């Protein structure tokens, strides 16, 4: 059985559309600051910081302080619990769809 705690953490972090958008911007950047993430987002700097905190707790981003700035970068390995979970259930659904395809061919040759 797959451990649900890490999966739940990642899913909760990515469930919020604004947080997902923040994560996508971090993924598309080598490193990015809160100020850069706030620009053009329509979200306050405080809200961006809270979203980054949730992403960090889920293991999806890492931070690197440098002077007064903190740079954020994506942690691809943070998605591993979700990928493992999807792979596990992907096998389940592929088998079910293969069985359905066979059944439909038997019903309507």
PDB file of N, CA and C in Angstrom:
ATOM      1  N   UNK A   1       0.838  -1.186   0.000  1.00  0.00           N
ATOM      2  CA  UNK A   1       0.000   0.000   0.000  1.00  0.00           C
ATOM      3  C   UNK A   1       0.880   1.245   0.000  1.00  0.00           C
ATOM      4  N   UNK A   2       0.437   2.257  -0.675  1.00  0.00           N
ATOM      5  CA  UNK A   2       1.176   3.511  -0.784  1.00  0.00           C
ATOM      6  C   UNK A   2       0.878   4.369   0.436  1.00  0.00           C
ATOM      7  N   UNK A   3       1.930   4.998   1.006  1.00  0.00           N
ATOM      8  CA  UNK A   3       1.774   5.883   2.161  1.00  0.00           C
ATOM      9  C   UNK A   3       0.998   7.126   1.734  1.00  0.00           C
ATOM     10  N   UNK A   4      -0.140   7.385   2.371  1.00  0.00           N
ATOM     11  CA  UNK A   4      -1.039   8.461   1.964  1.00  0.00           C
ATOM     12  C   UNK A   4      -0.581   9.845   2.419  1.00  0.00           C
ATOM     13  N   UNK A   5       0.202   9.934   3.492  1.00  0.00           N
ATOM     14  CA  UNK A   5       0.564  11.244   4.044  1.00  0.00           C
ATOM     15  C   UNK A   5       1.295  12.136   3.039  1.00  0.00           C
ATOM     16  N   UNK A   6       2.365  11.661   2.378  1.00  0.00           N
ATOM     17  CA  UNK A   6       3.050  12.541   1.416  1.00  0.00           C
ATOM     18  C   UNK A   6       2.157  12.907   0.221  1.00  0.00           C
ATOM     19  N   UNK A   7       1.346  11.969  -0.222  1.00  0.00           N
ATOM     20  CA  UNK A   7       0.454  12.228  -1.356  1.00  0.00           C
ATOM     21  C   UNK A   7      -0.557  13.302  -0.977  1.00  0.00           C
ATOM     22  N   UNK A   8      -1.116  13.169   0.207  1.00  0.00           N
ATOM     23  CA  UNK A   8      -2.091  14.138   0.689  1.00  0.00           C
ATOM     24  C   UNK A   8      -1.480  15.522   0.773  1.00  0.00           C
ATOM     25  N   UNK A   9      -0.274  15.602   1.269  1.00  0.00           N
ATOM     26  CA  UNK A   9       0.422  16.884   1.395  1.00  0.00           C
ATOM     27  C   UNK A   9       0.608  17.538   0.027  1.00  0.00           C
ATOM     28  N   UNK A  10       1.050  16.776  -0.948  1.00  0.00           N
ATOM     29  CA  UNK A  10       1.269  17.310  -2.297  1.00  0.00           C
ATOM     30  C   UNK A  10      -0.057  17.707  -2.933  1.00  0.00           C
ATOM     31  N   UNK A  11      -1.071  16.851  -2.802  1.00  0.00           N
ATOM     32  CA  UNK A  11      -2.376  17.160  -3.401  1.00  0.00           C
ATOM     33  C   UNK A  11      -3.003  18.404  -2.776  1.00  0.00           C
ATOM     34  N   UNK A  12      -2.901  18.518  -1.478  1.00  0.00           N
ATOM     35  CA  UNK A  12      -3.441  19.713  -0.812  1.00  0.00           C
ATOM     36  C   UNK A  12      -2.709  20.964  -1.264  1.00  0.00           C
ATOM     37  N   UNK A  13      -1.399  20.857  -1.402  1.00  0.00           N
ATOM     38  CA  UNK A  13      -0.618  22.019  -1.822  1.00  0.00           C
ATOM     39  C   UNK A  13      -0.998  22.448  -3.238  1.00  0.00           C
ATOM     40  N   UNK A  14      -1.248  21.486  -4.116  1.00  0.00           N
ATOM     41  CA  UNK A  14      -1.541  21.805  -5.504  1.00  0.00           C
ATOM     42  C   UNK A  14      -3.030  21.979  -5.797  1.00  0.00           C
ATOM     43  N   UNK A  15      -3.878  21.756  -4.799  1.00  0.00           N
ATOM     44  CA  UNK A  15      -5.325  21.880  -5.003  1.00  0.00           C
ATOM     45  C   UNK A  15      -5.759  23.329  -5.212  1.00  0.00           C
ATOM     46  N   UNK A  16      -5.057  24.249  -4.593  1.00  0.00           N
ATOM     47  CA  UNK A  16      -5.410  25.663  -4.705  1.00  0.00           C
ATOM     48  C   UNK A  16      -4.920  26.201  -6.048  1.00  0.00           C
ATOM     49  N   UNK A  17      -5.804  26.799  -6.862  1.00  0.00           N
ATOM     50  CA  UNK A  17      -5.386  27.270  -8.190  1.00  0.00           C
ATOM     51  C   UNK A  17      -4.313  28.362  -8.151  1.00  0.00           C
ATOM     52  N   UNK A  18      -4.378  29.254  -7.170  1.00  0.00           N
ATOM     53  CA  UNK A  18      -3.360  30.297  -7.073  1.00  0.00           C
ATOM     54  C   UNK A  18      -2.014  29.682  -6.711  1.00  0.00           C
ATOM     55  N   UNK A  19      -2.032  28.735  -5.791  1.00  0.00           N
ATOM     56  CA  UNK A  19      -0.791  28.077  -5.385  1.00  0.00           C
ATOM     57  C   UNK A  19      -0.206  27.293  -6.553  1.00  0.00           C
ATOM     58  N   UNK A  20      -1.084  26.656  -7.333  1.00  0.00           N
ATOM     59  CA  UNK A  20      -0.621  25.923  -8.509  1.00  0.00           C
ATOM     60  C   UNK A  20       0.040  26.871  -9.502  1.00  0.00           C
ATOM     61  N   UNK A  21      -0.544  28.056  -9.675  1.00  0.00           N
ATOM     62  CA  UNK A  21       0.032  29.055 -10.579  1.00  0.00           C
ATOM     63  C   UNK A  21       1.398  29.523 -10.069  1.00  0.00           C
ATOM     64  N   UNK A  22       1.505  29.716  -8.764  1.00  0.00           N
ATOM     65  CA  UNK A  22       2.797  30.098  -8.168  1.00  0.00           C
ATOM     66  C   UNK A  22       3.811  28.993  -8.423  1.00  0.00           C
ATOM     67  N   UNK A  23       3.415  27.748  -8.185  1.00  0.00           N
ATOM     68  CA  UNK A  23       4.314  26.613  -8.398  1.00  0.00           C
ATOM     69  C   UNK A  23       4.761  26.552  -9.857  1.00  0.00           C
ATOM     70  N   UNK A  24       3.846  26.758 -10.781  1.00  0.00           N
ATOM     71  CA  UNK A  24       4.187  26.717 -12.201  1.00  0.00           C
ATOM     72  C   UNK A  24       5.194  27.809 -12.559  1.00  0.00           C
ATOM     73  N   UNK A  25       5.037  28.986 -11.971  1.00  0.00           N
ATOM     74  CA  UNK A  25       6.006  30.064 -12.229  1.00  0.00           C
ATOM     75  C   UNK A  25       7.370  29.723 -11.646  1.00  0.00           C
ATOM     76  N   UNK A  26       7.389  29.079 -10.494  1.00  0.00           N
ATOM     77  CA  UNK A  26       8.668  28.661  -9.907  1.00  0.00           C
ATOM     78  C   UNK A  26       9.311  27.600 -10.797  1.00  0.00           C
ATOM     79  N   UNK A  27       8.516  26.663 -11.272  1.00  0.00           N
ATOM     80  CA  UNK A  27       9.032  25.597 -12.135  1.00  0.00           C
ATOM     81  C   UNK A  27       9.639  26.176 -13.409  1.00  0.00           C
ATOM     82  N   UNK A  28       9.008  27.207 -13.960  1.00  0.00           N
ATOM     83  CA  UNK A  28       9.483  27.807 -15.211  1.00  0.00           C
ATOM     84  C   UNK A  28      10.702  28.704 -15.029  1.00  0.00           C
ATOM     85  N   UNK A  29      11.086  28.949 -13.790  1.00  0.00           N
ATOM     86  CA  UNK A  29      12.239  29.805 -13.499  1.00  0.00           C
ATOM     87  C   UNK A  29      13.353  28.959 -12.902  1.00  0.00           C
ATOM     88  N   UNK A  30      14.576  29.385 -13.137  1.00  0.00           N
ATOM     89  CA  UNK A  30      15.700  28.723 -12.474  1.00  0.00           C
ATOM     90  C   UNK A  30      15.573  28.970 -10.976  1.00  0.00           C
ATOM     91  N   UNK A  31      15.486  30.238 -10.613  1.00  0.00           N
ATOM     92  CA  UNK A  31      15.218  30.673  -9.249  1.00  0.00           C
ATOM     93  C   UNK A  31      14.413  31.962  -9.354  1.00  0.00           C
ATOM     94  N   UNK A  32      13.559  32.201  -8.367  1.00  0.00           N
ATOM     95  CA  UNK A  32      12.699  33.376  -8.417  1.00  0.00           C
ATOM     96  C   UNK A  32      12.417  33.861  -6.998  1.00  0.00           C
ATOM     97  N   UNK A  33      12.275  35.162  -6.848  1.00  0.00           N
ATOM     98  CA  UNK A  33      12.004  35.754  -5.537  1.00  0.00           C
ATOM     99  C   UNK A  33      10.507  36.004  -5.368  1.00  0.00           C
ATOM    100  N   UNK A  34      10.110  36.278  -4.137  1.00  0.00           N
ATOM    101  CA  UNK A  34       8.714  36.606  -3.845  1.00  0.00           C
ATOM    102  C   UNK A  34       8.303  37.860  -4.614  1.00  0.00           C
ATOM    103  N   UNK A  35       9.197  38.839  -4.669  1.00  0.00           N
ATOM    104  CA  UNK A  35       8.893  40.091  -5.374  1.00  0.00           C
ATOM    105  C   UNK A  35       8.594  39.806  -6.847  1.00  0.00           C
ATOM    106  N   UNK A  36       9.408  38.969  -7.466  1.00  0.00           N
ATOM    107  CA  UNK A  36       9.195  38.627  -8.876  1.00  0.00           C
ATOM    108  C   UNK A  36       7.892  37.852  -9.061  1.00  0.00           C
ATOM    109  N   UNK A  37       7.587  36.967  -8.128  1.00  0.00           N
ATOM    110  CA  UNK A  37       6.338  36.205  -8.209  1.00  0.00           C
ATOM    111  C   UNK A  37       5.115  37.105  -8.027  1.00  0.00           C
ATOM    112  N   UNK A  38       5.267  38.149  -7.216  1.00  0.00           N
ATOM    113  CA  UNK A  38       4.147  39.047  -6.941  1.00  0.00           C
ATOM    114  C   UNK A  38       3.821  39.912  -8.159  1.00  0.00           C
ATOM    115  N   UNK A  39       4.851  40.339  -8.874  1.00  0.00           N
ATOM    116  CA  UNK A  39       4.656  41.205 -10.046  1.00  0.00           C
ATOM    117  C   UNK A  39       3.705  40.578 -11.052  1.00  0.00           C
ATOM    118  N   UNK A  40       2.633  41.303 -11.367  1.00  0.00           N
ATOM    119  CA  UNK A  40       1.688  40.856 -12.396  1.00  0.00           C
ATOM    120  C   UNK A  40       0.791  39.702 -11.997  1.00  0.00           C
ATOM    121  N   UNK A  41       0.867  39.281 -10.737  1.00  0.00           N
ATOM    122  CA  UNK A  41       0.065  38.122 -10.332  1.00  0.00           C
ATOM    123  C   UNK A  41      -1.319  38.512  -9.827  1.00  0.00           C
ATOM    124  N   UNK A  42      -1.463  39.755  -9.391  1.00  0.00           N
ATOM    125  CA  UNK A  42      -2.740  40.167  -8.804  1.00  0.00           C
ATOM    126  C   UNK A  42      -2.930  39.642  -7.394  1.00  0.00           C
ATOM    127  N   UNK A  43      -1.858  39.139  -6.805  1.00  0.00           N
ATOM    128  CA  UNK A  43      -1.883  38.572  -5.449  1.00  0.00           C
ATOM    129  C   UNK A  43      -0.881  39.356  -4.605  1.00  0.00           C
ATOM    130  N   UNK A  44      -1.207  39.564  -3.342  1.00  0.00           N
ATOM    131  CA  UNK A  44      -0.305  40.317  -2.470  1.00  0.00           C
ATOM    132  C   UNK A  44       0.973  39.537  -2.184  1.00  0.00           C
ATOM    133  N   UNK A  45       1.989  40.267  -1.793  1.00  0.00           N
ATOM    134  CA  UNK A  45       3.264  39.638  -1.451  1.00  0.00           C
ATOM    135  C   UNK A  45       3.094  38.694  -0.266  1.00  0.00           C
ATOM    136  N   UNK A  46       2.268  39.078   0.697  1.00  0.00           N
ATOM    137  CA  UNK A  46       2.014  38.214   1.852  1.00  0.00           C
ATOM    138  C   UNK A  46       1.356  36.902   1.455  1.00  0.00           C
ATOM    139  N   UNK A  47       0.403  36.990   0.527  1.00  0.00           N
ATOM    140  CA  UNK A  47      -0.275  35.774   0.056  1.00  0.00           C
ATOM    141  C   UNK A  47       0.694  34.865  -0.699  1.00  0.00           C
ATOM    142  N   UNK A  48       1.542  35.472  -1.528  1.00  0.00           N
ATOM    143  CA  UNK A  48       2.548  34.683  -2.259  1.00  0.00           C
ATOM    144  C   UNK A  48       3.458  33.974  -1.259  1.00  0.00           C
ATOM    145  N   UNK A  49       3.864  34.671  -0.222  1.00  0.00           N
ATOM    146  CA  UNK A  49       4.727  34.074   0.806  1.00  0.00           C
ATOM    147  C   UNK A  49       4.036  32.890   1.475  1.00  0.00           C
ATOM    148  N   UNK A  50       2.749  33.023   1.751  1.00  0.00           N
ATOM    149  CA  UNK A  50       2.008  31.921   2.373  1.00  0.00           C
ATOM    150  C   UNK A  50       1.901  30.724   1.424  1.00  0.00           C
ATOM    151  N   UNK A  51       1.676  30.993   0.150  1.00  0.00           N
ATOM    152  CA  UNK A  51       1.618  29.902  -0.830  1.00  0.00           C
ATOM    153  C   UNK A  51       2.977  29.201  -0.936  1.00  0.00           C
ATOM    154  N   UNK A  52       4.042  29.985  -0.930  1.00  0.00           N
ATOM    155  CA  UNK A  52       5.382  29.391  -0.981  1.00  0.00           C
ATOM    156  C   UNK A  52       5.664  28.551   0.258  1.00  0.00           C
ATOM    157  N   UNK A  53       5.182  29.005   1.401  1.00  0.00           N
ATOM    158  CA  UNK A  53       5.364  28.241   2.639  1.00  0.00           C
ATOM    159  C   UNK A  53       4.684  26.880   2.524  1.00  0.00           C
ATOM    160  N   UNK A  54       3.466  26.861   2.002  1.00  0.00           N
ATOM    161  CA  UNK A  54       2.740  25.591   1.832  1.00  0.00           C
ATOM    162  C   UNK A  54       3.450  24.691   0.825  1.00  0.00           C
ATOM    163  N   UNK A  55       3.950  25.275  -0.258  1.00  0.00           N
ATOM    164  CA  UNK A  55       4.680  24.488  -1.254  1.00  0.00           C
ATOM    165  C   UNK A  55       5.975  23.927  -0.676  1.00  0.00           C
ATOM    166  N   UNK A  56       6.629  24.718   0.152  1.00  0.00           N
ATOM    167  CA  UNK A  56       7.867  24.256   0.793  1.00  0.00           C
ATOM    168  C   UNK A  56       7.573  23.112   1.756  1.00  0.00           C
ATOM    169  N   UNK A  57       6.519  23.240   2.556  1.00  0.00           N
ATOM    170  CA  UNK A  57       6.153  22.184   3.508  1.00  0.00           C
ATOM    171  C   UNK A  57       5.792  20.882   2.792  1.00  0.00           C
ATOM    172  N   UNK A  58       5.262  20.995   1.592  1.00  0.00           N
ATOM    173  CA  UNK A  58       4.913  19.804   0.803  1.00  0.00           C
ATOM    174  C   UNK A  58       6.135  19.235   0.076  1.00  0.00           C
ATOM    175  N   UNK A  59       7.264  19.924   0.159  1.00  0.00           N
ATOM    176  CA  UNK A  59       8.482  19.443  -0.492  1.00  0.00           C
ATOM    177  C   UNK A  59       8.560  19.778  -1.965  1.00  0.00           C
ATOM    178  N   UNK A  60       7.750  20.745  -2.410  1.00  0.00           N
ATOM    179  CA  UNK A  60       7.705  21.086  -3.827  1.00  0.00           C
ATOM    180  C   UNK A  60       8.641  22.216  -4.222  1.00  0.00           C
ATOM    181  N   UNK A  61       9.043  23.040  -3.256  1.00  0.00           N
ATOM    182  CA  UNK A  61      10.010  24.107  -3.529  1.00  0.00           C
ATOM    183  C   UNK A  61      11.060  24.135  -2.423  1.00  0.00           C
ATOM    184  N   UNK A  62      12.207  24.685  -2.765  1.00  0.00           N
ATOM    185  CA  UNK A  62      13.277  24.904  -1.788  1.00  0.00           C
ATOM    186  C   UNK A  62      13.641  26.377  -1.852  1.00  0.00           C
ATOM    187  N   UNK A  63      14.196  26.866  -0.764  1.00  0.00           N
ATOM    188  CA  UNK A  63      14.586  28.274  -0.730  1.00  0.00           C
ATOM    189  C   UNK A  63      16.077  28.415  -0.486  1.00  0.00           C
ATOM    190  N   UNK A  64      16.606  29.522  -1.012  1.00  0.00           N
ATOM    191  CA  UNK A  64      18.017  29.844  -0.821  1.00  0.00           C
ATOM    192  C   UNK A  64      18.111  31.322  -0.450  1.00  0.00           C
ATOM    193  N   UNK A  65      18.359  31.603   0.838  1.00  0.00           N
ATOM    194  CA  UNK A  65      18.497  33.007   1.235  1.00  0.00           C
ATOM    195  C   UNK A  65      19.821  33.585   0.744  1.00  0.00           C
ATOM    196  N   UNK A  66      19.746  34.821   0.295  1.00  0.00           N
ATOM    197  CA  UNK A  66      20.957  35.543  -0.115  1.00  0.00           C
ATOM    198  C   UNK A  66      20.752  37.013   0.252  1.00  0.00           C
ATOM    199  N   UNK A  67      21.402  37.411   1.326  1.00  0.00           N
ATOM    200  CA  UNK A  67      21.208  38.776   1.823  1.00  0.00           C
ATOM    201  C   UNK A  67      19.772  38.959   2.281  1.00  0.00           C
ATOM    202  N   UNK A  68      19.120  39.989   1.757  1.00  0.00           N
ATOM    203  CA  UNK A  68      17.727  40.265   2.137  1.00  0.00           C
ATOM    204  C   UNK A  68      16.727  39.525   1.259  1.00  0.00           C
ATOM    205  N   UNK A  69      17.211  38.864   0.232  1.00  0.00           N
ATOM    206  CA  UNK A  69      16.320  38.157  -0.693  1.00  0.00           C
ATOM    207  C   UNK A  69      16.341  36.659  -0.416  1.00  0.00           C
ATOM    208  N   UNK A  70      15.235  36.031  -0.747  1.00  0.00           N
ATOM    209  CA  UNK A  70      15.148  34.571  -0.687  1.00  0.00           C
ATOM    210  C   UNK A  70      14.755  34.108  -2.080  1.00  0.00           C
ATOM    211  N   UNK A  71      15.538  33.202  -2.617  1.00  0.00           N
ATOM    212  CA  UNK A  71      15.285  32.661  -3.951  1.00  0.00           C
ATOM    213  C   UNK A  71      14.635  31.286  -3.816  1.00  0.00           C
ATOM    214  N   UNK A  72      13.605  31.060  -4.619  1.00  0.00           N
ATOM    215  CA  UNK A  72      12.880  29.793  -4.600  1.00  0.00           C
ATOM    216  C   UNK A  72      13.126  29.049  -5.898  1.00  0.00           C
ATOM    217  N   UNK A  73      13.241  27.745  -5.771  1.00  0.00           N
ATOM    218  CA  UNK A  73      13.403  26.880  -6.941  1.00  0.00           C
ATOM    219  C   UNK A  73      12.550  25.631  -6.737  1.00  0.00           C
ATOM    220  N   UNK A  74      12.155  25.023  -7.830  1.00  0.00           N
ATOM    221  CA  UNK A  74      11.317  23.822  -7.770  1.00  0.00           C
ATOM    222  C   UNK A  74      12.134  22.627  -7.299  1.00  0.00           C
ATOM    223  N   UNK A  75      11.483  21.750  -6.577  1.00  0.00           N
ATOM    224  CA  UNK A  75      12.067  20.486  -6.130  1.00  0.00           C
ATOM    225  C   UNK A  75      11.301  19.369  -6.853  1.00  0.00           C
ATOM    226  N   UNK A  76      11.768  18.930  -8.024  1.00  0.00           N
ATOM    227  CA  UNK A  76      11.036  17.923  -8.796  1.00  0.00           C
ATOM    228  C   UNK A  76      10.749  16.645  -8.008  1.00  0.00           C
ATOM    229  N   UNK A  77      11.675  16.261  -7.115  1.00  0.00           N
ATOM    230  CA  UNK A  77      11.460  15.029  -6.347  1.00  0.00           C
ATOM    231  C   UNK A  77      10.258  15.152  -5.403  1.00  0.00           C
ATOM    232  N   UNK A  78       9.807  16.367  -5.155  1.00  0.00           N
ATOM    233  CA  UNK A  78       8.626  16.572  -4.318  1.00  0.00           C
ATOM    234  C   UNK A  78       7.360  16.011  -4.946  1.00  0.00           C
ATOM    235  N   UNK A  79       7.378  15.853  -6.266  1.00  0.00           N
ATOM    236  CA  UNK A  79       6.216  15.304  -6.971  1.00  0.00           C
ATOM    237  C   UNK A  79       6.206  13.770  -6.995  1.00  0.00           C
ATOM    238  N   UNK A  80       7.287  13.138  -6.528  1.00  0.00           N
ATOM    239  CA  UNK A  80       7.392  11.676  -6.588  1.00  0.00           C
ATOM    240  C   UNK A  80       6.224  10.946  -5.929  1.00  0.00           C
ATOM    241  N   UNK A  81       5.756  11.357  -4.727  1.00  0.00           N
ATOM    242  CA  UNK A  81       4.618  10.636  -4.146  1.00  0.00           C
ATOM    243  C   UNK A  81       3.381  10.665  -5.035  1.00  0.00           C
ATOM    244  N   UNK A  82       3.147  11.786  -5.688  1.00  0.00           N
ATOM    245  CA  UNK A  82       1.993  11.909  -6.582  1.00  0.00           C
ATOM    246  C   UNK A  82       2.184  11.059  -7.835  1.00  0.00           C
ATOM    247  N   UNK A  83       3.385  11.072  -8.391  1.00  0.00           N
ATOM    248  CA  UNK A  83       3.684  10.266  -9.578  1.00  0.00           C
ATOM    249  C   UNK A  83       3.538   8.782  -9.256  1.00  0.00           C
ATOM    250  N   UNK A  84       4.051   8.362  -8.094  1.00  0.00           N
ATOM    251  CA  UNK A  84       3.928   6.955  -7.685  1.00  0.00           C
ATOM    252  C   UNK A  84       2.464   6.563  -7.539  1.00  0.00           C
ATOM    253  N   UNK A  85       1.679   7.429  -6.919  1.00  0.00           N
ATOM    254  CA  UNK A  85       0.252   7.162  -6.704  1.00  0.00           C
ATOM    255  C   UNK A  85      -0.473   7.048  -8.044  1.00  0.00           C
ATOM    256  N   UNK A  86      -0.166   7.979  -8.961  1.00  0.00           N
ATOM    257  CA  UNK A  86      -0.810   7.950 -10.275  1.00  0.00           C
ATOM    258  C   UNK A  86      -0.393   6.716 -11.065  1.00  0.00           C
ATOM    259  N   UNK A  87       0.856   6.315 -10.938  1.00  0.00           N
ATOM    260  CA  UNK A  87       1.326   5.115 -11.635  1.00  0.00           C
ATOM    261  C   UNK A  87       0.612   3.877 -11.119  1.00  0.00           C
ATOM    262  N   UNK A  88       0.457   3.805  -9.808  1.00  0.00           N
ATOM    263  CA  UNK A  88      -0.239   2.676  -9.185  1.00  0.00           C
ATOM    264  C   UNK A  88      -1.663   2.557  -9.711  1.00  0.00           C
ATOM    265  N   UNK A  89      -2.390   3.653  -9.729  1.00  0.00           N
ATOM    266  CA  UNK A  89      -3.778   3.621 -10.189  1.00  0.00           C
ATOM    267  C   UNK A  89      -3.891   3.632 -11.703  1.00  0.00           C
ATOM    268  N   UNK A  90      -2.851   4.089 -12.385  1.00  0.00           N
ATOM    269  CA  UNK A  90      -2.855   4.031 -13.840  1.00  0.00           C
ATOM    270  C   UNK A  90      -2.916   2.597 -14.329  1.00  0.00           C
ATOM    271  N   UNK A  91      -2.176   1.712 -13.664  1.00  0.00           N
ATOM    272  CA  UNK A  91      -2.204   0.282 -14.004  1.00  0.00           C
ATOM    273  C   UNK A  91      -3.617  -0.251 -13.809  1.00  0.00           C
ATOM    274  N   UNK A  92      -4.229   0.108 -12.696  1.00  0.00           N
ATOM    275  CA  UNK A  92      -5.602  -0.319 -12.388  1.00  0.00           C
ATOM    276  C   UNK A  92      -6.551   0.080 -13.520  1.00  0.00           C
ATOM    277  N   UNK A  93      -6.505   1.337 -13.946  1.00  0.00           N
ATOM    278  CA  UNK A  93      -7.436   1.814 -14.964  1.00  0.00           C
ATOM    279  C   UNK A  93      -7.097   1.260 -16.339  1.00  0.00           C
ATOM    280  N   UNK A  94      -5.821   1.096 -16.663  1.00  0.00           N
ATOM    281  CA  UNK A  94      -5.468   0.496 -17.956  1.00  0.00           C
ATOM    282  C   UNK A  94      -6.045  -0.903 -18.058  1.00  0.00           C
ATOM    283  N   UNK A  95      -5.946  -1.694 -16.987  1.00  0.00           N
ATOM    284  CA  UNK A  95      -6.516  -3.044 -16.982  1.00  0.00           C
ATOM    285  C   UNK A  95      -8.025  -3.004 -17.172  1.00  0.00           C
ATOM    286  N   UNK A  96      -8.683  -2.090 -16.473  1.00  0.00           N
ATOM    287  CA  UNK A  96     -10.147  -1.981 -16.561  1.00  0.00           C
ATOM    288  C   UNK A  96     -10.588  -1.566 -17.966  1.00  0.00           C
ATOM    289  N   UNK A  97      -9.863  -0.619 -18.563  1.00  0.00           N
ATOM    290  CA  UNK A  97     -10.226  -0.186 -19.912  1.00  0.00           C
ATOM    291  C   UNK A  97      -9.954  -1.284 -20.932  1.00  0.00           C
ATOM    292  N   UNK A  98      -8.904  -2.049 -20.725  1.00  0.00           N
ATOM    293  CA  UNK A  98      -8.620  -3.178 -21.630  1.00  0.00           C
ATOM    294  C   UNK A  98      -9.740  -4.209 -21.532  1.00  0.00           C
ATOM    295  N   UNK A  99     -10.202  -4.493 -20.298  1.00  0.00           N
ATOM    296  CA  UNK A  99     -11.315  -5.427 -20.121  1.00  0.00           C
ATOM    297  C   UNK A  99     -12.591  -4.901 -20.762  1.00  0.00           C
ATOM    298  N   UNK A 100     -12.845  -3.605 -20.622  1.00  0.00           N
ATOM    299  CA  UNK A 100     -14.033  -2.996 -21.218  1.00  0.00           C
ATOM    300  C   UNK A 100     -13.964  -3.082 -22.740  1.00  0.00           C
ATOM    301  N   UNK A 101     -12.797  -2.823 -23.294  1.00  0.00           N
ATOM    302  CA  UNK A 101     -12.619  -2.896 -24.752  1.00  0.00           C
ATOM    303  C   UNK A 101     -12.914  -4.315 -25.254  1.00  0.00           C
ATOM    304  N   UNK A 102     -12.403  -5.305 -24.551  1.00  0.00           N
ATOM    305  CA  UNK A 102     -12.655  -6.704 -24.912  1.00  0.00           C
ATOM    306  C   UNK A 102     -14.143  -7.029 -24.832  1.00  0.00           C
ATOM    307  N   UNK A 103     -14.784  -6.598 -23.746  1.00  0.00           N
ATOM    308  CA  UNK A 103     -16.217  -6.830 -23.565  1.00  0.00           C
ATOM    309  C   UNK A 103     -17.026  -6.177 -24.670  1.00  0.00           C
ATOM    310  N   UNK A 104     -16.710  -4.968 -25.030  1.00  0.00           N
ATOM    311  CA  UNK A 104     -17.445  -4.272 -26.077  1.00  0.00           C
ATOM    312  C   UNK A 104     -17.278  -4.968 -27.423  1.00  0.00           C
ATOM    313  N   UNK A 105     -16.094  -5.510 -27.698  1.00  0.00           N
ATOM    314  CA  UNK A 105     -15.876  -6.254 -28.943  1.00  0.00           C
ATOM    315  C   UNK A 105     -16.695  -7.536 -28.970  1.00  0.00           C
ATOM    316  N   UNK A 106     -16.855  -8.173 -27.804  1.00  0.00           N
ATOM    317  CA  UNK A 106     -17.656  -9.392 -27.703  1.00  0.00           C
ATOM    318  C   UNK A 106     -19.135  -9.086 -27.913  1.00  0.00           C
ATOM    319  N   UNK A 107     -19.585  -7.967 -27.382  1.00  0.00           N
ATOM    320  CA  UNK A 107     -20.990  -7.590 -27.494  1.00  0.00           C
ATOM    321  C   UNK A 107     -21.330  -7.157 -28.904  1.00  0.00           C
ATOM    322  N   UNK A 108     -20.470  -6.380 -29.517  1.00  0.00           N
ATOM    323  CA  UNK A 108     -20.727  -5.835 -30.856  1.00  0.00           C
ATOM    324  C   UNK A 108     -19.513  -6.092 -31.727  1.00  0.00           C
ATOM    325  N   UNK A 109     -19.433  -7.318 -32.294  1.00  0.00           N
ATOM    326  CA  UNK A 109     -18.245  -7.690 -33.087  1.00  0.00           C
ATOM    327  C   UNK A 109     -18.067  -6.917 -34.344  1.00  0.00           C
TER     328      UNK A 109
END
